[in-house]
Amino acid sequence: MRGFMLFLLSMLTGWTVYGQTRSVQGMLKDDKNRVVAGATVKLTSKLDSMVAGSNMAGIFIFDRIKADTFKITVSNLGFERFEKEFDFPKGEVKYIIPSLTLQQNSQMLEEVVVDGVPTVVVKSDTLEYTMKDLKLRDGAVAEDALKKLQGVEVDKDGNVTAQGESVKRVRINGKDFFGGDVKTATQNLPANIVQKMQIIDDYGDMANITGNKNGDSEKVLNIQIDPKYNQGHMTTLRAGYGTEDRYQATGMWMGMREGEQISVLGNLNNTNAPLFDFNTTGGGARRGQGGGGRRGGGMFGGSDGLTKIGSIGLNFRKDFSDKLTAYGSYSYSHSNNTTLSQRFQENTLPNIMQTDSVTSNSNTIGGSHRFEANVEWKPSANDYIKISPQFGYDKSDVTTFSESTTYRNNAFNNSQKQDIIANSTAPRFGVSGLYNRKLNDKGRNVFVNMNFNNAKTEKDQNAILDRLLADPNNADAPLSSIYEKTILEASNKSWNAGASLNYTEPLSEKGRLEFTYDFNKNKYDNSNRQEGRNMAGELIADDPKLNFDYNYDYSFSTHKVGANYLYNGDKITYSIGAAAQPSQLRGDAISSGLIVPIHRNNMNWMPIARFEYKFSRQSNISVNYSGTPNEPSVTQILPFDMSTNRTSIVIGNANLNPEFSHQLNMRFRKNDFQKGNNFFAFVNAGLTNNKIVSLSKSYFDDLIDYQTGQTNSTLISETRYLNETNDKPFNVSSFYHYGKSLKEKTYNIMLMGGVSYNKNIGYVSTEKDDNIGQKNIARNIVFNQGLMFRYNPSENLEINPGVRYQYNHTENSLTNRTTNVSSWTPTLIGSINITPTTIFGADLSKQFNSGYGAGINANPFVINTYVEQKFLKEQRATIRLQAFDLLNEQTNVSRTVNESMIMDSRTNRLGRYFMLLFTYKFQKFAMGTPQGGDDFHGGMRRPRM
């Protein structure tokens, strides 16, 4: 009875407290007495955990407070973190806290304030944009908002570029979303719930935690959800069908409540619209160093060919407490892609002009699973732990049929047909972790991280080669032939492990010493077995080129020890020091009892140098140097012939040394957002010691046709590898962007461009036994220039004309031959509200290409257009009629240049179709539906207009 009475009393007490619905209200200001809107405010106690955002007046409100003592925490980019405990006044149900003053962060460069709201905050490594003043149409997604940000570009395939560099990863509220998959977030997240977007130069977890930057940065997009929309859910369903049997069925559901978020996405279409990019993997606690466990080439993505896709994914986040957070995602995709391509290739050879014309038809059916998770734990104010497991599985079935014709000095040499069927599976898993310990408040710190990744690829391949040969000495002689079939089984295992230690010792208020140690090891254990057969399927037992059984087991290890001095002043920030990095290449290649040892030791010394100077609060310049060793690939180092057929040979070099690449980056930024001006530029330069280069040979050899027993002289292509020690290949690239906004961003002008120069070195020969060759230096210059204009007087009208120009120049020292290709691409993109609920849009793009190889050049004119009508209650439904590629001219033309060839390619892309789409969407949030909330397009990205 006593226990029951105590329980009843506690329940009554709880109901009484709950019934009082006590509330807390406060206001945020900065140190200049200006209100701070859009800040994240958190109230925590033993009984409460709530998050709110400060409104346009800087006011925040919490209801139903249970505890008598609570803590308020305020965070906002550009300000120091604010924390303070408060006691609820006895007998009161409403507590109005005196105004809280936030102190500006000393690293902030510039803040622009319009109507009391900071619209752009420029920090040393971060550009933050608020969404408040963007002119977005109802139904816009995050990608539409990105297009309106100065210095940010989004191409027709949804790839995002910021300040001239590709955005590699996306986060929502500071955490990876679907493993950092950029398009999945930008093309699905409705813009009307986004409060801020941040473009970050991210140097990894250690820099984010300690401020110590090492290595190169990568561009990261962080999307901040408005705190008042962290309670609710949103749904989108879409279905469409069109001509050419085109179909689309998509859906999205995202639910959010305090400390939790779940997103479910699904996609089924044959309109080349993948939902996930499986080349993107989560950041984890330690950035991968290459080698084992890394995922190979992508199985999905891209726009070439025709693709049927089915995908589904789940993303989750759970804040168990202020100290413990878990988040991650699972994604699955199945695709069926058919690609038709043409290729024209000019080979660089001494005194000979050799060209290849190739057509191919390739079908790839594949499936991919990806799971990634992160657990972050803060056991105390001075300790931080992060664990990140990852798992993936890829399966691929590829069928390729190709036909080629080869000419030497304009005379027909051979024609060839090749059929390849390949099946592969590739499971992988890994885990990374880090621990940071703050030893005192003056900057003494210890940081440790580690990773382990494991992968295995099993591959079966059947290949058939049928080549018709011309007699080089008698053009009128009948054609002879070479036929062969090979069956290949390969098992490639690899793993990568590493760990690093960083210790920082403060010397003064602005200076400190940093000591680092880093270990990394890549391990490979591979085997290949191949059999050669004739047309009747009989084994050709006596040909070593078609029959082999190889095993190779080797590893590449590096140790890096360094020390440097870091200074962080008001105007100048720099880091200077040095590091030593010994590397070791160890292993053996085995074939038929023959053992070839692979043993190398190298020592690299490198400076540690980083410099940043702030000319003013609006402009700065930074310079950074980094050095990296790169081990030879399996193909480059294995000293055996592992060719699928006898006419195309690849032999590695067991004597190769690792490369060492030097990289120097310089960035300059000058902004005046208040006047609408924005300028940035960068220059990157790279130079490689011991560069691994190719020796490409093209020669005649006698081969037996196992069908007739006849010996025929046929052209052989052979590739070997060398270290370039006498010369140093290098590259330089640059980019600039200037933006000007007028009349409250009604008019926007963007001028951008850049130049890149690449010095590639290779060796070529026409002699079978020549293992040195003649040096060829291929110099390639690419010039880009673009001019874009945007007229956006309101949400109901937007017109975007523009033009881009590219010029590609290549010259080869061996042949004294130069080639040039160029391309002009004018575009016009726009949309208009015919009525408040009827929208018309169009996207026109014309290419003028010149200089490409025979049969490759094309000048497509692509016209996409749509008209859509909104209806039903609160305009939650939309019906759209869209036309894609009205003239049926879409194709892809490109040029690839290296030290031994110039290759022009043309591939098919999705052609003309018409589709009728129906979309239904719904949003519901605890604090009301956001403006335009019932009209967001959400779900899968609508077909590009």
mmCIF file of C-alpha atoms in Angstrom, residues 668-942:
data_model
loop_
_atom_site.group_PDB
_atom_site.id
_atom_site.type_symbol
_atom_site.label_atom_id
_atom_site.label_comp_id
_atom_site.label_asym_id
_atom_site.label_seq_id
_atom_site.Cartn_x
_atom_site.Cartn_y
_atom_site.Cartn_z
ATOM 1 C CA PHE A 668 42.447 33.787 -53.177
ATOM 2 C CA ARG A 669 39.048 35.122 -52.135
ATOM 3 C CA LYS A 670 37.659 38.657 -52.121
ATOM 4 C CA ASN A 671 33.996 39.232 -51.348
ATOM 5 C CA ASP A 672 31.741 42.213 -50.914
ATOM 6 C CA PHE A 673 28.345 40.585 -50.541
ATOM 7 C CA GLN A 674 26.738 43.843 -49.396
ATOM 8 C CA LYS A 675 27.467 45.289 -52.849
ATOM 9 C CA GLY A 676 26.765 41.991 -54.566
ATOM 10 C CA ASN A 677 30.383 41.285 -55.596
ATOM 11 C CA ASN A 678 32.076 37.924 -55.299
ATOM 12 C CA PHE A 679 35.489 36.862 -56.618
ATOM 13 C CA PHE A 680 37.645 33.831 -55.979
ATOM 14 C CA ALA A 681 40.471 32.067 -57.788
ATOM 15 C CA PHE A 682 42.779 29.131 -57.245
ATOM 16 C CA VAL A 683 45.944 27.681 -58.777
ATOM 17 C CA ASN A 684 46.987 24.046 -58.228
ATOM 18 C CA ALA A 685 50.368 22.686 -59.287
ATOM 19 C CA GLY A 686 51.622 19.123 -59.077
ATOM 20 C CA LEU A 687 54.974 17.459 -59.777
ATOM 21 C CA THR A 688 55.859 13.750 -59.497
ATOM 22 C CA ASN A 689 59.200 12.099 -58.743
ATOM 23 C CA ASN A 690 59.749 8.546 -60.020
ATOM 24 C CA LYS A 691 56.593 8.835 -62.084
ATOM 25 C CA ILE A 692 55.385 5.436 -63.331
ATOM 26 C CA VAL A 693 55.018 5.827 -67.107
ATOM 27 C CA SER A 694 54.065 3.427 -69.879
ATOM 28 C CA LEU A 695 56.154 1.931 -72.670
ATOM 29 C CA SER A 696 53.672 1.391 -75.528
ATOM 30 C CA LYS A 697 54.801 -0.846 -78.363
ATOM 31 C CA SER A 698 53.135 -1.679 -81.675
ATOM 32 C CA TYR A 699 54.899 -4.345 -83.752
ATOM 33 C CA PHE A 700 54.328 -7.384 -85.982
ATOM 34 C CA ASP A 701 54.712 -10.928 -84.678
ATOM 35 C CA ASP A 702 53.945 -14.407 -86.036
ATOM 36 C CA LEU A 703 50.919 -16.062 -84.418
ATOM 37 C CA ILE A 704 49.372 -19.462 -85.108
ATOM 38 C CA ASP A 705 45.728 -19.642 -86.083
ATOM 39 C CA TYR A 706 44.646 -22.743 -84.147
ATOM 40 C CA GLN A 707 41.765 -23.329 -86.555
ATOM 41 C CA THR A 708 43.910 -23.744 -89.676
ATOM 42 C CA GLY A 709 47.368 -24.297 -88.196
ATOM 43 C CA GLN A 710 48.614 -21.430 -90.372
ATOM 44 C CA THR A 711 51.172 -18.953 -89.044
ATOM 45 C CA ASN A 712 50.222 -15.314 -89.732
ATOM 46 C CA SER A 713 52.022 -12.043 -89.171
ATOM 47 C CA THR A 714 49.748 -9.797 -87.131
ATOM 48 C CA LEU A 715 49.958 -6.446 -85.366
ATOM 49 C CA ILE A 716 50.555 -6.661 -81.601
ATOM 50 C CA SER A 717 49.952 -3.949 -78.996
ATOM 51 C CA GLU A 718 52.109 -4.282 -75.902
ATOM 52 C CA THR A 719 52.278 -2.150 -72.744
ATOM 53 C CA ARG A 720 55.079 -2.165 -70.170
ATOM 54 C CA TYR A 721 55.918 0.207 -67.300
ATOM 55 C CA LEU A 722 58.980 2.231 -66.265
ATOM 56 C CA ASN A 723 59.970 4.822 -63.667
ATOM 57 C CA GLU A 724 60.738 8.213 -65.225
ATOM 58 C CA THR A 725 63.880 9.427 -63.440
ATOM 59 C CA ASN A 726 65.353 11.973 -65.881
ATOM 60 C CA ASP A 727 62.319 14.181 -66.294
ATOM 61 C CA LYS A 728 59.412 15.161 -64.050
ATOM 62 C CA PRO A 729 55.843 15.191 -65.369
ATOM 63 C CA PHE A 730 53.823 18.043 -63.906
ATOM 64 C CA ASN A 731 50.472 19.761 -64.167
ATOM 65 C CA VAL A 732 49.087 23.208 -63.414
ATOM 66 C CA SER A 733 45.415 24.120 -63.263
ATOM 67 C CA SER A 734 43.641 27.377 -62.485
ATOM 68 C CA PHE A 735 40.117 28.659 -62.122
ATOM 69 C CA TYR A 736 38.422 31.962 -61.369
ATOM 70 C CA HIS A 737 34.860 33.098 -60.758
ATOM 71 C CA TYR A 738 33.439 36.604 -60.634
ATOM 72 C CA GLY A 739 29.838 37.249 -59.676
ATOM 73 C CA LYS A 740 27.876 40.483 -59.583
ATOM 74 C CA SER A 741 24.340 40.875 -58.209
ATOM 75 C CA LEU A 742 22.224 43.948 -58.860
ATOM 76 C CA LYS A 743 18.899 45.245 -57.611
ATOM 77 C CA GLU A 744 18.469 42.788 -54.711
ATOM 78 C CA LYS A 745 19.641 39.845 -56.818
ATOM 79 C CA THR A 746 17.165 40.525 -59.622
ATOM 80 C CA TYR A 747 20.084 40.615 -62.057
ATOM 81 C CA ASN A 748 23.066 38.289 -61.671
ATOM 82 C CA ILE A 749 26.145 38.157 -63.890
ATOM 83 C CA MET A 750 28.722 35.372 -63.574
ATOM 84 C CA LEU A 751 32.038 35.204 -65.408
ATOM 85 C CA MET A 752 34.196 32.122 -64.881
ATOM 86 C CA GLY A 753 37.009 30.251 -66.546
ATOM 87 C CA GLY A 754 40.374 28.614 -66.216
ATOM 88 C CA VAL A 755 43.441 27.124 -67.873
ATOM 89 C CA SER A 756 45.096 23.759 -67.265
ATOM 90 C CA TYR A 757 48.461 22.514 -68.523
ATOM 91 C CA ASN A 758 49.622 18.893 -68.353
ATOM 92 C CA LYS A 759 53.047 17.565 -69.247
ATOM 93 C CA ASN A 760 52.713 13.810 -69.771
ATOM 94 C CA ILE A 761 55.708 11.578 -70.493
ATOM 95 C CA GLY A 762 55.683 8.158 -72.114
ATOM 96 C CA TYR A 763 57.808 5.866 -74.252
ATOM 97 C CA VAL A 764 56.822 4.286 -77.571
ATOM 98 C CA SER A 765 58.370 1.766 -79.950
ATOM 99 C CA THR A 766 57.656 -0.307 -83.047
ATOM 100 C CA GLU A 767 60.211 -3.024 -82.181
ATOM 101 C CA LYS A 768 59.263 -6.229 -80.381
ATOM 102 C CA ASP A 769 62.456 -6.541 -78.334
ATOM 103 C CA ASP A 770 62.846 -2.839 -77.535
ATOM 104 C CA ASN A 771 62.377 -2.391 -73.768
ATOM 105 C CA ILE A 772 63.515 1.244 -73.682
ATOM 106 C CA GLY A 773 61.639 2.979 -76.496
ATOM 107 C CA GLN A 774 61.688 6.609 -77.591
ATOM 108 C CA LYS A 775 60.504 9.331 -75.231
ATOM 109 C CA ASN A 776 57.380 11.286 -76.132
ATOM 110 C CA ILE A 777 56.314 14.394 -74.234
ATOM 111 C CA ALA A 778 52.631 15.117 -74.712
ATOM 112 C CA ARG A 779 51.752 18.693 -73.748
ATOM 113 C CA ASN A 780 48.056 19.336 -73.291
ATOM 114 C CA ILE A 781 46.459 22.745 -72.707
ATOM 115 C CA VAL A 782 42.762 23.162 -71.967
ATOM 116 C CA PHE A 783 41.166 26.618 -71.852
ATOM 117 C CA ASN A 784 37.640 27.174 -70.483
ATOM 118 C CA GLN A 785 35.541 30.317 -70.386
ATOM 119 C CA GLY A 786 31.917 30.921 -69.462
ATOM 120 C CA LEU A 787 29.496 33.844 -69.185
ATOM 121 C CA MET A 788 26.158 33.397 -67.426
ATOM 122 C CA PHE A 789 23.300 35.823 -66.774
ATOM 123 C CA ARG A 790 20.241 35.375 -64.559
ATOM 124 C CA TYR A 791 17.129 37.555 -64.527
ATOM 125 C CA ASN A 792 14.973 36.704 -61.505
ATOM 126 C CA PRO A 793 12.571 39.545 -60.605
ATOM 127 C CA SER A 794 10.280 37.242 -58.578
ATOM 128 C CA GLU A 795 9.517 33.627 -57.809
ATOM 129 C CA ASN A 796 7.250 33.542 -60.872
ATOM 130 C CA LEU A 797 9.819 34.336 -63.553
ATOM 131 C CA GLU A 798 13.412 33.265 -64.130
ATOM 132 C CA ILE A 799 15.522 33.472 -67.318
ATOM 133 C CA ASN A 800 19.090 32.152 -67.519
ATOM 134 C CA PRO A 801 20.978 32.690 -70.806
ATOM 135 C CA GLY A 802 24.655 31.761 -71.022
ATOM 136 C CA VAL A 803 27.495 30.558 -73.181
ATOM 137 C CA ARG A 804 30.568 28.379 -72.569
ATOM 138 C CA TYR A 805 33.684 27.890 -74.668
ATOM 139 C CA GLN A 806 36.372 25.185 -74.422
ATOM 140 C CA TYR A 807 39.597 24.845 -76.382
ATOM 141 C CA ASN A 808 41.798 21.719 -76.140
ATOM 142 C CA HIS A 809 45.314 21.794 -77.651
ATOM 143 C CA THR A 810 47.747 18.838 -77.724
ATOM 144 C CA GLU A 811 51.255 18.541 -79.144
ATOM 145 C CA ASN A 812 53.595 15.533 -79.179
ATOM 146 C CA SER A 813 57.372 16.014 -79.180
ATOM 147 C CA LEU A 814 58.104 12.722 -80.969
ATOM 148 C CA THR A 815 55.908 13.344 -84.014
ATOM 149 C CA ASN A 816 55.777 17.164 -83.935
ATOM 150 C CA ARG A 817 52.053 16.754 -84.457
ATOM 151 C CA THR A 818 49.491 19.128 -82.932
ATOM 152 C CA THR A 819 45.742 18.641 -82.662
ATOM 153 C CA ASN A 820 43.000 21.009 -81.562
ATOM 154 C CA VAL A 821 39.356 20.625 -80.652
ATOM 155 C CA SER A 822 36.966 23.353 -79.591
ATOM 156 C CA SER A 823 33.380 23.679 -78.465
ATOM 157 C CA TRP A 824 30.880 26.540 -78.137
ATOM 158 C CA THR A 825 27.775 25.843 -76.052
ATOM 159 C CA PRO A 826 25.087 28.539 -75.776
ATOM 160 C CA THR A 827 22.237 27.740 -73.366
ATOM 161 C CA LEU A 828 18.901 29.220 -72.350
ATOM 162 C CA ILE A 829 16.979 28.014 -69.286
ATOM 163 C CA GLY A 830 13.814 29.613 -67.987
ATOM 164 C CA SER A 831 10.389 29.216 -66.395
ATOM 165 C CA ILE A 832 7.301 31.392 -65.973
ATOM 166 C CA ASN A 833 3.993 31.210 -64.139
ATOM 167 C CA ILE A 834 1.293 31.523 -66.809
ATOM 168 C CA THR A 835 -1.258 31.564 -63.961
ATOM 169 C CA PRO A 836 -0.674 31.247 -60.204
ATOM 170 C CA THR A 837 -1.010 27.462 -60.589
ATOM 171 C CA THR A 838 0.265 26.890 -64.150
ATOM 172 C CA ILE A 839 3.992 26.850 -64.958
ATOM 173 C CA PHE A 840 5.821 26.642 -68.279
ATOM 174 C CA GLY A 841 9.544 25.897 -68.482
ATOM 175 C CA ALA A 842 12.179 25.181 -71.123
ATOM 176 C CA ASP A 843 15.862 24.278 -71.390
ATOM 177 C CA LEU A 844 17.709 24.812 -74.692
ATOM 178 C CA SER A 845 21.319 23.831 -75.323
ATOM 179 C CA LYS A 846 23.253 23.880 -78.616
ATOM 180 C CA GLN A 847 26.801 22.590 -79.133
ATOM 181 C CA PHE A 848 29.161 23.639 -81.914
ATOM 182 C CA ASN A 849 32.060 21.133 -81.899
ATOM 183 C CA SER A 850 35.046 21.056 -84.231
ATOM 184 C CA GLY A 851 38.275 19.122 -84.576
ATOM 185 C CA TYR A 852 37.105 15.658 -83.470
ATOM 186 C CA GLY A 853 38.081 12.439 -85.257
ATOM 187 C CA ALA A 854 36.346 10.706 -88.146
ATOM 188 C CA GLY A 855 32.722 9.803 -87.427
ATOM 189 C CA ILE A 856 32.811 11.329 -83.929
ATOM 190 C CA ASN A 857 31.940 14.980 -84.426
ATOM 191 C CA ALA A 858 28.356 15.995 -83.614
ATOM 192 C CA ASN A 859 26.589 19.304 -82.959
ATOM 193 C CA PRO A 860 23.476 18.388 -80.965
ATOM 194 C CA PHE A 861 20.663 20.831 -80.289
ATOM 195 C CA VAL A 862 18.792 19.605 -77.198
ATOM 196 C CA ILE A 863 15.377 21.068 -76.348
ATOM 197 C CA ASN A 864 13.532 20.057 -73.177
ATOM 198 C CA THR A 865 10.257 21.663 -72.143
ATOM 199 C CA TYR A 866 7.310 21.146 -69.789
ATOM 200 C CA VAL A 867 4.006 22.576 -68.626
ATOM 201 C CA GLU A 868 2.537 21.702 -65.236
ATOM 202 C CA GLN A 869 -0.699 22.368 -63.402
ATOM 203 C CA LYS A 870 -1.271 22.302 -59.618
ATOM 204 C CA PHE A 871 -4.625 21.252 -58.180
ATOM 205 C CA LEU A 872 -6.475 19.546 -55.298
ATOM 206 C CA LYS A 873 -6.743 20.979 -51.781
ATOM 207 C CA GLU A 874 -3.837 23.285 -50.920
ATOM 208 C CA GLN A 875 -2.368 22.471 -54.362
ATOM 209 C CA ARG A 876 -0.870 19.231 -53.071
ATOM 210 C CA ALA A 877 -1.100 17.558 -56.490
ATOM 211 C CA THR A 878 0.666 18.396 -59.730
ATOM 212 C CA ILE A 879 0.240 17.032 -63.216
ATOM 213 C CA ARG A 880 3.017 17.702 -65.689
ATOM 214 C CA LEU A 881 3.413 17.100 -69.410
ATOM 215 C CA GLN A 882 7.069 17.117 -70.366
ATOM 216 C CA ALA A 883 9.005 16.685 -73.591
ATOM 217 C CA PHE A 884 12.617 15.525 -73.522
ATOM 218 C CA ASP A 885 15.083 16.093 -76.388
ATOM 219 C CA LEU A 886 12.475 17.245 -78.907
ATOM 220 C CA LEU A 887 14.873 17.030 -81.867
ATOM 221 C CA ASN A 888 16.250 13.628 -80.797
ATOM 222 C CA GLU A 889 19.867 14.813 -81.106
ATOM 223 C CA GLN A 890 21.332 14.208 -77.642
ATOM 224 C CA THR A 891 24.748 12.542 -77.641
ATOM 225 C CA ASN A 892 28.009 12.818 -75.713
ATOM 226 C CA VAL A 893 31.298 13.794 -77.381
ATOM 227 C CA SER A 894 34.617 13.883 -75.508
ATOM 228 C CA ARG A 895 38.414 13.809 -75.944
ATOM 229 C CA THR A 896 40.978 11.893 -73.838
ATOM 230 C CA VAL A 897 44.690 12.657 -74.074
ATOM 231 C CA ASN A 898 47.672 10.789 -72.618
ATOM 232 C CA GLU A 899 51.346 10.262 -73.423
ATOM 233 C CA SER A 900 50.781 7.674 -76.186
ATOM 234 C CA MET A 901 47.433 8.425 -77.827
ATOM 235 C CA ILE A 902 44.590 10.875 -78.479
ATOM 236 C CA MET A 903 41.131 9.333 -78.285
ATOM 237 C CA ASP A 904 37.831 10.909 -79.336
ATOM 238 C CA SER A 905 34.644 9.197 -78.123
ATOM 239 C CA ARG A 906 30.947 9.462 -78.843
ATOM 240 C CA THR A 907 28.297 7.633 -76.794
ATOM 241 C CA ASN A 908 24.540 7.438 -76.978
ATOM 242 C CA ARG A 909 22.287 9.074 -74.404
ATOM 243 C CA LEU A 910 18.589 9.034 -73.637
ATOM 244 C CA GLY A 911 16.654 10.295 -76.678
ATOM 245 C CA ARG A 912 13.302 11.904 -77.380
ATOM 246 C CA TYR A 913 10.252 10.990 -75.331
ATOM 247 C CA PHE A 914 7.090 12.569 -73.900
ATOM 248 C CA MET A 915 5.801 11.807 -70.418
ATOM 249 C CA LEU A 916 2.793 12.610 -68.258
ATOM 250 C CA LEU A 917 3.676 12.814 -64.541
ATOM 251 C CA PHE A 918 1.399 12.935 -61.505
ATOM 252 C CA THR A 919 2.853 14.051 -58.165
ATOM 253 C CA TYR A 920 1.270 14.195 -54.709
ATOM 254 C CA LYS A 921 3.059 15.714 -51.730
ATOM 255 C CA PHE A 922 2.291 16.499 -48.139
ATOM 256 C CA GLN A 923 4.099 18.197 -45.256
ATOM 257 C CA LYS A 924 3.099 18.458 -41.616
ATOM 258 C CA PHE A 925 5.198 20.019 -38.852
ATOM 259 C CA ALA A 926 4.493 20.732 -35.203
ATOM 260 C CA MET A 927 5.206 24.445 -35.676
ATOM 261 C CA GLY A 928 3.189 24.807 -38.877
ATOM 262 C CA THR A 929 3.767 24.151 -42.551
ATOM 263 C CA PRO A 930 6.608 26.172 -44.066
ATOM 264 C CA GLN A 931 5.858 28.721 -46.745
ATOM 265 C CA GLY A 932 5.192 26.861 -49.960
ATOM 266 C CA GLY A 933 5.360 23.646 -47.960
ATOM 267 C CA ASP A 934 2.497 21.903 -49.710
ATOM 268 C CA ASP A 935 4.024 22.530 -53.096
ATOM 269 C CA PHE A 936 7.505 21.048 -52.832
ATOM 270 C CA HIS A 937 8.551 18.635 -55.528
ATOM 271 C CA GLY A 938 10.558 16.471 -53.129
ATOM 272 C CA GLY A 939 11.040 12.824 -53.889
ATOM 273 C CA MET A 940 13.227 12.043 -56.873
ATOM 274 C CA ARG A 941 14.570 14.925 -58.828
ATOM 275 C CA ARG A 942 12.192 15.951 -61.560
#
